[in-house]
Structure formats: C-alpha cells, structure tokens
Amino acid sequence: MNIKDAAVFISCIGIVISAGGCQAEPTDTSVVTSSDTSVSEVIVSEISSETSLRTGETLEILLEPPSCEIEYDDNRYGAYFTDQYMDTVGVRLGEAYASSLMFCYSDLDRDGDDELLIGDSSGIYAVVSEDFGIYTESLIWGFNLSQGPVGAEYIGSEYFLCYVHTGNQGLFYTSRIYGYDGDHGGCGEYAYLAGYYGDIGESGSSETMWELYIANDPSDLMMITGDETMDPEDPRYTYTMLPYGDYAIGRAEDPLLDELENSFDEQVAGIRESSSGLTYLEWRSAGDMLEE
C-alpha cells in the first residue's frame, strides 16, 4: 500500500536570488517570487554587518563546518528569510514559533558553498540551499501530538535522522533517514520505517502493520516535495512489509518486528561510523534576520 504520511510536513520551494560562490562579493539582489499565477519583484537590501556578526548560542548539534564567511552567507540567504521563511515554516509552525528558531550555516556536501540549517535544541527543522539564484527548501521535522514538532538529528555524511511517535490512530510511528543531495540541492528519502495500528477486522482489538523502505543507491533518492508518496513498486527501494497482525505496538520484543527495526538501525549505525570532522557551530536567532 502507499504511504500517506500526515505526521511529517515537507515541502521543496524555489525562489530566485543572485547567484555566486564564496569567492564572489555579496551584493544587493532583485528577487522574483511567485504566488499562484502572479509574479512580483522585490528589492532586498544587503544584510548589515551588525546583524551578520551577532552571536547566538551553541546548540549541542554536531555538523559539518562552514566554508564561507558569515557576511557572505547572510547576504546569500537574506532573501529567504524576508520572502519565504514565514510562508512555509511560519505557516506550518506559527509565526511566533518560527521566529524563535535558530539558524546556522554548514557545508553539508563539502562543495565550497554553505547550506542554511534551521533548528533548535530538538534538532534540524529545515535544510535550505541556493544555487544559481534558486532556493530549495526541505522541511524535515516530524510532528508528535503531545510534544509538537520534532527536529531531525544530523548523523553525518549528509544524512538526517528523525524518529517520531505521532500519537495518531493509524500511522503512529515513523523513523526516517533523509539524505542531502547536493546535485538537487535538497533532501531525499533514504530509509523509512513506519508503523500503523487499528481495529482492522472490527474485532474490538487493534492490530499493527509495518513497512520498511531502504534505498538501493544513495545517489538516487526520491526527493521530498510535500506531495510525494512512497511506492512499494519503486525500483529505487527495497521494500519489506509485515501485514496487519498481532505485533506488539512500539519496541516490545517481536522477532519479525525486531528484524525490520534492526535493518533500519544498521543503516543509522553505518552512517555514524563513516562520519568524521563534525563540530559544534554557532547558532543565531531567525528572528534577527526577520527584523531586517
């Protein structure tokens, strides 16, 4: 069956700004944004050095170090905050919550250009890239009914891990590994474990069903857009399913369920073991960029 994952809101949206690399001198930019069928031009002022050099807190999140100067990245991503951030992150999480989040710059794929990461102490909420004037935004948080949004953990080598117990009837558990793809400038689904439960046979007791997807080729992932649906027939993934039955909900011992979970956990462990050179970065308030 296809997965319709209401627990995680994801979108990938592009808008146009100036192109350039770390060696280029940042300049003011003309930004074209689109809303439905209308197009408008907005002039974006250069972010001041005072804002660029404000210090923030250091979150306990290990990441790839940046390659560019802060002032350059502030100018490069300034239009994202002024023209896009509240239309995506703000709409989904609320303006007050979005304003309270933090951001930093990290060169995830070590190509010499930094990506913008949005997050807080719970993890990473969004990955934003810019290439030849195009912003690509990947929203990678999960959502728990009792805790609210849940950030993803960076586990190294361009991969993010997000565990969510949704609290929902139906889809109640998801574990995802997102892989950042520098060629596409966004994140794709590398591995996905999902658990569902419900009274399928109307017997008065709930049963569970589990699905696992693991990518066959890390360089060929389904990119997340907000509209994607994983398909058991997709040749890019190895698919395993435990049909509805009397499997223990959660992580109670069950040989068949343990096998699925172990397959997923082995992917996580392999990525962690291959990671190196990570460091703690300085994070700053998204609200500071929104004020400019």
Coordinates of C-alpha atoms in Angstrom, one line a residue:
M1 CA 0.0 0.0 0.0
N2 CA 1.1 3.6 -0.5
I3 CA 2.1 5.7 2.5
K4 CA 0.3 9.0 3.1
D5 CA 2.3 10.4 5.9
A6 CA 0.4 13.1 7.7
A7 CA 2.9 13.1 10.5
V8 CA 5.6 15.0 8.6
F9 CA 5.0 18.1 6.6
I10 CA 7.6 18.6 3.9
S11 CA 7.9 21.0 1.0
C12 CA 10.6 22.0 -1.5
I13 CA 10.1 25.5 -2.8
G14 CA 12.4 27.5 -5.2
I15 CA 12.6 31.3 -5.5
V16 CA 15.1 33.4 -7.4
I17 CA 18.0 35.4 -5.9
S18 CA 21.5 36.3 -7.0
A19 CA 24.0 33.5 -7.8
G20 CA 27.6 33.3 -6.6
G21 CA 30.1 31.4 -4.6
C22 CA 32.2 32.2 -1.5
Q23 CA 34.8 33.9 -3.7
A24 CA 32.1 36.4 -5.1
E25 CA 31.5 39.7 -3.4
P26 CA 27.9 39.7 -2.0
T27 CA 25.7 42.4 -3.5
D28 CA 22.1 43.6 -3.2
T29 CA 19.7 41.3 -5.1
S30 CA 16.5 41.5 -7.0
V31 CA 14.2 38.7 -6.0
V32 CA 11.4 37.2 -8.0
T33 CA 8.7 35.4 -6.0
S34 CA 5.7 33.6 -7.3
S35 CA 2.3 33.1 -5.6
D36 CA -0.2 31.2 -7.7
T37 CA 0.0 32.8 -11.1
S38 CA 1.1 36.3 -10.1
V39 CA 4.8 37.4 -10.1
S40 CA 6.2 40.4 -8.3
E41 CA 9.7 41.9 -8.0
V42 CA 11.1 42.7 -4.6
I43 CA 14.3 44.7 -3.9
V44 CA 16.2 43.2 -1.0
S45 CA 18.7 45.3 1.0
E46 CA 22.1 44.0 1.9
I47 CA 22.1 42.5 5.4
S48 CA 24.1 44.8 7.8
S49 CA 27.4 43.6 9.2
E50 CA 26.0 44.3 12.7
T51 CA 23.3 41.7 12.2
S52 CA 25.8 39.3 10.5
L53 CA 28.2 39.4 13.5
R54 CA 25.6 39.0 16.2
T55 CA 26.4 35.9 18.3
G56 CA 24.0 33.3 19.3
E57 CA 24.0 30.1 21.4
T58 CA 25.9 26.9 20.5
L59 CA 23.3 24.1 20.3
E60 CA 24.5 20.6 21.1
I61 CA 24.4 19.5 17.4
L62 CA 27.4 18.2 15.6
L63 CA 27.6 19.4 12.0
E64 CA 29.9 19.9 9.0
P65 CA 31.9 23.1 9.4
P66 CA 31.0 26.1 7.0
S67 CA 33.2 27.1 4.1
C68 CA 32.1 30.7 3.7
E69 CA 32.2 33.9 5.7
I70 CA 29.1 34.7 7.8
E71 CA 28.6 38.1 6.0
Y72 CA 28.6 36.4 2.6
D73 CA 26.1 33.7 3.7
D74 CA 23.9 36.3 5.4
N75 CA 23.6 38.2 2.1
R76 CA 23.1 35.0 0.1
Y77 CA 20.2 33.7 2.3
G78 CA 18.8 37.1 3.5
A79 CA 16.0 37.0 0.9
Y80 CA 15.0 33.5 2.0
F81 CA 14.1 34.9 5.5
T82 CA 12.4 38.0 4.2
D83 CA 10.4 36.5 1.4
Q84 CA 10.0 32.8 2.0
Y85 CA 10.5 31.7 5.6
M86 CA 7.2 32.8 7.1
D87 CA 5.3 31.5 4.1
T88 CA 6.5 27.9 4.7
V89 CA 7.9 27.4 8.2
G90 CA 5.8 30.2 9.7
V91 CA 2.6 28.9 8.2
R92 CA 3.2 25.3 9.5
L93 CA 4.5 26.1 12.9
G94 CA 3.1 29.5 13.6
E95 CA 4.9 32.8 13.3
A96 CA 5.9 33.1 17.0
Y97 CA 7.4 29.6 17.0
A98 CA 9.2 30.1 13.7
S99 CA 10.6 33.4 15.0
S100 CA 12.0 31.6 18.0
L101 CA 14.0 29.1 16.0
M102 CA 17.7 29.3 15.3
F103 CA 19.9 29.0 12.2
C104 CA 23.4 28.4 11.2
Y105 CA 25.4 27.7 8.0
S106 CA 27.1 24.4 7.2
D107 CA 28.7 23.0 4.1
L108 CA 27.0 19.6 4.2
D109 CA 28.4 18.2 0.9
R110 CA 31.8 20.0 1.2
D111 CA 31.5 21.6 -2.2
G112 CA 32.6 25.1 -1.0
D113 CA 29.1 26.5 -0.7
D114 CA 27.2 26.5 2.6
E115 CA 23.7 25.3 3.2
L116 CA 21.3 27.1 5.7
L117 CA 20.0 25.0 8.6
I118 CA 17.0 25.9 10.7
G119 CA 16.5 24.3 14.1
D120 CA 16.5 24.4 17.9
S121 CA 17.7 22.1 20.7
S122 CA 15.5 19.3 19.5
G123 CA 17.3 19.1 16.1
I124 CA 17.1 20.3 12.5
Y125 CA 13.8 21.5 11.0
A126 CA 14.8 22.7 7.5
V127 CA 17.7 22.5 5.1
V128 CA 17.9 25.3 2.5
S129 CA 20.3 25.6 -0.4
E130 CA 20.9 28.2 -3.0
D131 CA 22.3 27.5 -6.5
F132 CA 22.4 29.9 -9.4
G133 CA 19.7 32.1 -7.8
I134 CA 17.3 29.3 -6.8
Y135 CA 16.4 28.5 -3.2
T136 CA 15.5 24.9 -2.5
E137 CA 13.9 24.2 0.9
S138 CA 13.5 20.8 2.5
L139 CA 11.3 20.7 5.7
I140 CA 12.4 17.6 7.6
W141 CA 10.7 17.8 11.0
G142 CA 8.2 15.3 12.4
F143 CA 5.2 16.0 14.5
N144 CA 4.0 14.5 17.8
L145 CA 0.5 15.2 19.1
S146 CA 1.7 15.7 22.7
Q147 CA 5.2 17.3 22.0
G148 CA 4.6 19.2 18.8
P149 CA 7.3 19.5 16.1
V150 CA 10.3 17.2 16.5
G151 CA 13.6 18.1 14.8
A152 CA 15.9 15.7 12.9
E153 CA 19.3 14.7 14.2
Y154 CA 22.3 15.2 11.9
I155 CA 24.1 11.8 11.9
G156 CA 26.9 12.8 9.4
S157 CA 27.8 12.2 5.8
E158 CA 24.8 14.4 4.6
Y159 CA 22.2 12.3 6.5
F160 CA 19.5 13.3 9.0
L161 CA 17.5 11.0 11.3
C162 CA 14.0 11.7 12.6
Y163 CA 12.2 9.4 15.0
V164 CA 8.5 10.3 15.7
H165 CA 5.9 8.6 17.8
T166 CA 3.0 10.5 16.3
G167 CA 0.3 9.6 18.8
N168 CA -2.2 9.1 15.9
Q169 CA -4.6 6.4 15.3
G170 CA -3.5 4.7 12.1
L171 CA 0.0 5.9 11.4
F172 CA 1.5 6.0 14.9
Y173 CA 5.3 5.7 14.4
T174 CA 7.8 6.8 11.8
S175 CA 11.6 6.6 11.5
R176 CA 13.2 8.4 8.6
I177 CA 16.7 8.9 7.2
Y178 CA 16.9 11.9 4.9
G179 CA 19.9 12.2 2.6
Y180 CA 21.0 15.6 1.4
D181 CA 21.7 15.6 -2.4
G182 CA 23.9 18.4 -3.5
D183 CA 23.1 17.9 -7.2
H184 CA 19.4 18.6 -6.4
G185 CA 20.1 21.0 -3.5
G186 CA 17.5 19.2 -1.3
C187 CA 16.8 16.1 0.8
G188 CA 15.5 12.8 -0.3
E189 CA 14.2 9.7 1.4
Y190 CA 17.0 7.2 2.1
A191 CA 15.2 4.9 4.6
Y192 CA 11.7 4.9 6.1
L193 CA 10.2 2.6 8.8
A194 CA 6.5 3.2 9.6
G195 CA 4.0 1.5 11.9
Y196 CA 0.2 1.6 11.6
Y197 CA -2.4 0.3 14.0
G198 CA -6.2 -0.1 14.1
D199 CA -9.1 -2.4 14.6
I200 CA -8.9 -3.7 11.0
G201 CA -11.2 -6.8 11.5
E202 CA -13.6 -4.9 13.8
S203 CA -12.9 -7.5 16.5
G204 CA -12.5 -4.9 19.2
S205 CA -8.7 -5.2 19.4
S206 CA -6.1 -3.3 17.4
E207 CA -3.5 -4.9 15.2
T208 CA -0.4 -3.4 13.7
M209 CA 1.2 -3.3 10.2
W210 CA 4.8 -2.3 9.5
E211 CA 6.6 -1.1 6.3
L212 CA 10.3 -0.5 5.6
Y213 CA 11.9 1.2 2.6
I214 CA 15.7 1.3 2.1
A215 CA 17.3 3.0 -0.9
N216 CA 19.3 0.7 -3.2
D217 CA 21.5 3.6 -4.4
P218 CA 22.2 6.6 -2.0
S219 CA 22.7 8.8 -5.1
D220 CA 19.2 8.0 -6.5
L221 CA 16.6 9.1 -3.9
M222 CA 13.0 10.2 -4.1
M223 CA 13.3 13.9 -3.3
I224 CA 10.9 15.3 -0.7
T225 CA 8.4 17.9 -2.0
G226 CA 5.4 17.6 0.3
D227 CA 3.4 15.8 -2.4
E228 CA 5.5 12.6 -2.7
T229 CA 4.1 9.2 -1.8
M230 CA 6.4 6.2 -1.3
D231 CA 5.5 3.3 -3.6
P232 CA 6.3 -0.4 -2.8
E233 CA 6.9 -0.9 -6.5
D234 CA 9.5 1.9 -6.8
P235 CA 12.7 0.2 -8.1
R236 CA 14.9 2.6 -6.2
Y237 CA 14.0 1.0 -2.9
T238 CA 14.0 -2.4 -1.3
Y239 CA 10.5 -2.8 0.3
T240 CA 9.5 -5.1 3.2
M241 CA 6.1 -5.3 4.9
L242 CA 4.7 -7.0 7.9
P243 CA 0.9 -7.2 7.2
Y244 CA -1.6 -6.4 9.9
G245 CA -1.3 -8.9 12.7
D246 CA -0.6 -9.3 16.4
Y247 CA 2.7 -7.5 16.6
A248 CA 3.5 -5.6 19.8
I249 CA 3.0 -1.8 19.4
G250 CA 6.2 0.1 19.9
R251 CA 9.5 -1.6 20.5
A252 CA 8.4 -4.6 22.6
E253 CA 10.2 -7.8 21.6
D254 CA 8.9 -9.5 18.5
P255 CA 11.2 -11.4 16.2
L256 CA 9.7 -10.2 12.9
L257 CA 9.5 -6.6 14.0
D258 CA 12.9 -6.7 15.5
E259 CA 14.3 -7.8 12.1
L260 CA 12.8 -4.7 10.5
E261 CA 14.0 -2.4 13.2
N262 CA 17.5 -3.9 13.1
S263 CA 17.7 -3.4 9.3
F264 CA 16.8 0.3 9.8
D265 CA 19.2 0.7 12.8
E266 CA 22.0 -0.9 10.8
Q267 CA 21.7 1.9 8.3
V268 CA 22.0 4.5 11.0
A269 CA 25.0 2.8 12.6
G270 CA 26.8 2.6 9.3
I271 CA 26.3 6.3 8.6
R272 CA 27.5 7.3 12.1
E273 CA 30.6 5.2 11.8
S274 CA 31.6 6.8 8.4
S275 CA 31.2 10.3 9.7
S276 CA 34.2 12.5 10.7
G277 CA 35.2 16.1 11.1
L278 CA 32.0 17.2 12.7
T279 CA 32.0 20.2 15.0
Y280 CA 29.6 22.4 17.1
L281 CA 28.6 25.6 15.3
E282 CA 27.3 28.9 16.5
W283 CA 23.6 29.3 16.1
R284 CA 21.7 32.7 15.8
S285 CA 18.1 33.7 16.1
A286 CA 15.9 33.5 12.9
G287 CA 14.1 36.5 14.4
D288 CA 17.1 38.7 13.9
M289 CA 17.1 38.1 10.2
L290 CA 13.3 38.6 10.0
E291 CA 13.7 42.1 11.6
E292 CA 16.0 43.3 8.8

